[in-house]
């Protein structure tokens, strides 16, 4: 009996000054928690293939500089540096098939 009560635990949420109660699904409870990525991390938002790499590890880059071309959903996406700094890690090579949320490039800020 106690487990069933725990599974049906109600939580409060407020929408436009009105308070409601609801239960949370198991899928929601077991979801991967979001965390803010490091400012120099370049992460893939879609699964795809690395078509072309324009930089090397140890190279200095400027904010907005082209890092690589990522093909996803039949489109070629230009991935640019979010900040100026030095590339300390390349997590991809040309031809790699990568999943969503894959760390492609790590940049150490200047």
PDB file of C-alpha atoms in Angstrom:
ATOM      1  CA  UNK A   1       0.000   0.000   0.000  1.00  0.00           C
ATOM      2  CA  UNK A   2       2.832   2.395   0.839  1.00  0.00           C
ATOM      3  CA  UNK A   3       4.500   2.018  -2.607  1.00  0.00           C
ATOM      4  CA  UNK A   4       1.248   2.825  -4.398  1.00  0.00           C
ATOM      5  CA  UNK A   5       0.851   6.018  -2.377  1.00  0.00           C
ATOM      6  CA  UNK A   6       4.418   7.058  -3.234  1.00  0.00           C
ATOM      7  CA  UNK A   7       3.818   6.424  -6.971  1.00  0.00           C
ATOM      8  CA  UNK A   8       0.751   8.675  -6.847  1.00  0.00           C
ATOM      9  CA  UNK A   9       2.481  11.519  -5.045  1.00  0.00           C
ATOM     10  CA  UNK A  10       1.003  14.858  -6.069  1.00  0.00           C
ATOM     11  CA  UNK A  11       3.112  17.925  -6.879  1.00  0.00           C
ATOM     12  CA  UNK A  12       1.993  21.549  -7.030  1.00  0.00           C
ATOM     13  CA  UNK A  13       2.449  23.841  -9.999  1.00  0.00           C
ATOM     14  CA  UNK A  14       1.175  27.344 -10.642  1.00  0.00           C
ATOM     15  CA  UNK A  15      -0.149  28.709 -13.941  1.00  0.00           C
ATOM     16  CA  UNK A  16      -1.293  32.343 -14.115  1.00  0.00           C
ATOM     17  CA  UNK A  17      -1.844  32.639 -10.368  1.00  0.00           C
ATOM     18  CA  UNK A  18      -3.852  29.405 -10.118  1.00  0.00           C
ATOM     19  CA  UNK A  19      -2.531  26.417  -8.216  1.00  0.00           C
ATOM     20  CA  UNK A  20      -2.990  22.876  -9.545  1.00  0.00           C
ATOM     21  CA  UNK A  21      -1.990  19.398  -8.406  1.00  0.00           C
ATOM     22  CA  UNK A  22      -0.823  16.625 -10.693  1.00  0.00           C
ATOM     23  CA  UNK A  23       1.126  13.380 -10.624  1.00  0.00           C
ATOM     24  CA  UNK A  24       4.431  12.941 -12.422  1.00  0.00           C
ATOM     25  CA  UNK A  25       4.985  10.109 -14.880  1.00  0.00           C
ATOM     26  CA  UNK A  26       7.780   7.605 -14.386  1.00  0.00           C
ATOM     27  CA  UNK A  27       9.348   8.783 -17.658  1.00  0.00           C
ATOM     28  CA  UNK A  28       9.470  12.359 -16.334  1.00  0.00           C
ATOM     29  CA  UNK A  29      10.920  11.268 -12.981  1.00  0.00           C
ATOM     30  CA  UNK A  30      13.656   9.212 -14.705  1.00  0.00           C
ATOM     31  CA  UNK A  31      14.610  11.878 -17.289  1.00  0.00           C
ATOM     32  CA  UNK A  32      18.199  13.009 -17.729  1.00  0.00           C
ATOM     33  CA  UNK A  33      18.586  16.263 -15.826  1.00  0.00           C
ATOM     34  CA  UNK A  34      19.722  19.258 -17.867  1.00  0.00           C
ATOM     35  CA  UNK A  35      22.911  21.047 -16.857  1.00  0.00           C
ATOM     36  CA  UNK A  36      24.347  24.200 -18.303  1.00  0.00           C
ATOM     37  CA  UNK A  37      27.329  23.320 -20.540  1.00  0.00           C
ATOM     38  CA  UNK A  38      30.726  24.940 -20.081  1.00  0.00           C
ATOM     39  CA  UNK A  39      31.026  28.131 -22.159  1.00  0.00           C
ATOM     40  CA  UNK A  40      33.726  26.640 -24.438  1.00  0.00           C
ATOM     41  CA  UNK A  41      31.974  23.316 -25.119  1.00  0.00           C
ATOM     42  CA  UNK A  42      30.616  22.850 -28.648  1.00  0.00           C
ATOM     43  CA  UNK A  43      27.927  20.171 -28.418  1.00  0.00           C
ATOM     44  CA  UNK A  44      25.892  18.590 -31.235  1.00  0.00           C
ATOM     45  CA  UNK A  45      22.174  19.341 -31.071  1.00  0.00           C
ATOM     46  CA  UNK A  46      21.285  16.641 -33.617  1.00  0.00           C
ATOM     47  CA  UNK A  47      22.770  13.258 -34.533  1.00  0.00           C
ATOM     48  CA  UNK A  48      24.704  13.353 -37.785  1.00  0.00           C
ATOM     49  CA  UNK A  49      28.022  13.032 -39.604  1.00  0.00           C
ATOM     50  CA  UNK A  50      31.121  15.233 -39.464  1.00  0.00           C
ATOM     51  CA  UNK A  51      31.742  16.200 -43.092  1.00  0.00           C
ATOM     52  CA  UNK A  52      34.742  18.522 -42.747  1.00  0.00           C
ATOM     53  CA  UNK A  53      37.005  19.656 -39.922  1.00  0.00           C
ATOM     54  CA  UNK A  54      38.482  23.136 -40.292  1.00  0.00           C
ATOM     55  CA  UNK A  55      40.597  23.260 -37.096  1.00  0.00           C
ATOM     56  CA  UNK A  56      43.190  21.256 -35.168  1.00  0.00           C
ATOM     57  CA  UNK A  57      43.881  20.683 -31.491  1.00  0.00           C
ATOM     58  CA  UNK A  58      46.028  23.477 -30.033  1.00  0.00           C
ATOM     59  CA  UNK A  59      44.891  25.998 -32.653  1.00  0.00           C
ATOM     60  CA  UNK A  60      43.839  29.515 -31.624  1.00  0.00           C
ATOM     61  CA  UNK A  61      40.321  30.439 -32.804  1.00  0.00           C
ATOM     62  CA  UNK A  62      38.244  33.613 -32.755  1.00  0.00           C
ATOM     63  CA  UNK A  63      34.556  33.795 -31.842  1.00  0.00           C
ATOM     64  CA  UNK A  64      32.502  33.100 -34.968  1.00  0.00           C
ATOM     65  CA  UNK A  65      35.304  31.213 -36.763  1.00  0.00           C
ATOM     66  CA  UNK A  66      34.224  28.077 -38.664  1.00  0.00           C
ATOM     67  CA  UNK A  67      35.167  24.929 -36.747  1.00  0.00           C
ATOM     68  CA  UNK A  68      33.517  22.160 -38.775  1.00  0.00           C
ATOM     69  CA  UNK A  69      30.687  21.128 -41.084  1.00  0.00           C
ATOM     70  CA  UNK A  70      28.097  18.813 -39.504  1.00  0.00           C
ATOM     71  CA  UNK A  71      25.559  17.039 -41.719  1.00  0.00           C
ATOM     72  CA  UNK A  72      22.239  16.380 -39.982  1.00  0.00           C
ATOM     73  CA  UNK A  73      18.818  15.695 -41.503  1.00  0.00           C
ATOM     74  CA  UNK A  74      20.246  16.092 -45.051  1.00  0.00           C
ATOM     75  CA  UNK A  75      21.480  19.611 -44.264  1.00  0.00           C
ATOM     76  CA  UNK A  76      25.045  20.828 -43.971  1.00  0.00           C
ATOM     77  CA  UNK A  77      25.429  22.917 -40.808  1.00  0.00           C
ATOM     78  CA  UNK A  78      28.315  25.312 -40.230  1.00  0.00           C
ATOM     79  CA  UNK A  79      29.477  25.009 -36.626  1.00  0.00           C
ATOM     80  CA  UNK A  80      31.310  28.115 -35.421  1.00  0.00           C
ATOM     81  CA  UNK A  81      33.316  28.919 -32.299  1.00  0.00           C
ATOM     82  CA  UNK A  82      31.119  30.389 -29.542  1.00  0.00           C
ATOM     83  CA  UNK A  83      34.124  32.132 -27.932  1.00  0.00           C
ATOM     84  CA  UNK A  84      37.724  33.071 -28.693  1.00  0.00           C
ATOM     85  CA  UNK A  85      40.368  30.758 -27.271  1.00  0.00           C
ATOM     86  CA  UNK A  86      42.478  27.653 -27.800  1.00  0.00           C
ATOM     87  CA  UNK A  87      41.120  24.275 -28.886  1.00  0.00           C
ATOM     88  CA  UNK A  88      42.079  21.865 -26.117  1.00  0.00           C
ATOM     89  CA  UNK A  89      40.046  18.860 -27.264  1.00  0.00           C
ATOM     90  CA  UNK A  90      38.636  17.567 -30.545  1.00  0.00           C
ATOM     91  CA  UNK A  91      35.997  14.920 -29.939  1.00  0.00           C
ATOM     92  CA  UNK A  92      35.400  14.205 -33.638  1.00  0.00           C
ATOM     93  CA  UNK A  93      37.158  13.375 -36.900  1.00  0.00           C
ATOM     94  CA  UNK A  94      35.961  13.691 -40.490  1.00  0.00           C
ATOM     95  CA  UNK A  95      33.489  10.913 -41.287  1.00  0.00           C
ATOM     96  CA  UNK A  96      32.473  10.302 -37.648  1.00  0.00           C
ATOM     97  CA  UNK A  97      28.791   9.587 -37.036  1.00  0.00           C
ATOM     98  CA  UNK A  98      27.865  11.267 -33.781  1.00  0.00           C
ATOM     99  CA  UNK A  99      24.800  11.184 -31.505  1.00  0.00           C
ATOM    100  CA  UNK A 100      22.850  14.109 -30.104  1.00  0.00           C
ATOM    101  CA  UNK A 101      24.610  15.952 -27.223  1.00  0.00           C
ATOM    102  CA  UNK A 102      28.089  14.765 -28.310  1.00  0.00           C
ATOM    103  CA  UNK A 103      31.012  17.007 -27.279  1.00  0.00           C
ATOM    104  CA  UNK A 104      32.556  17.916 -30.643  1.00  0.00           C
ATOM    105  CA  UNK A 105      35.076  20.610 -29.640  1.00  0.00           C
ATOM    106  CA  UNK A 106      36.270  21.998 -26.310  1.00  0.00           C
ATOM    107  CA  UNK A 107      37.681  25.542 -26.330  1.00  0.00           C
ATOM    108  CA  UNK A 108      39.594  27.086 -23.451  1.00  0.00           C
ATOM    109  CA  UNK A 109      38.735  30.806 -23.276  1.00  0.00           C
ATOM    110  CA  UNK A 110      41.496  33.414 -23.676  1.00  0.00           C
TER     111      UNK A 110
END
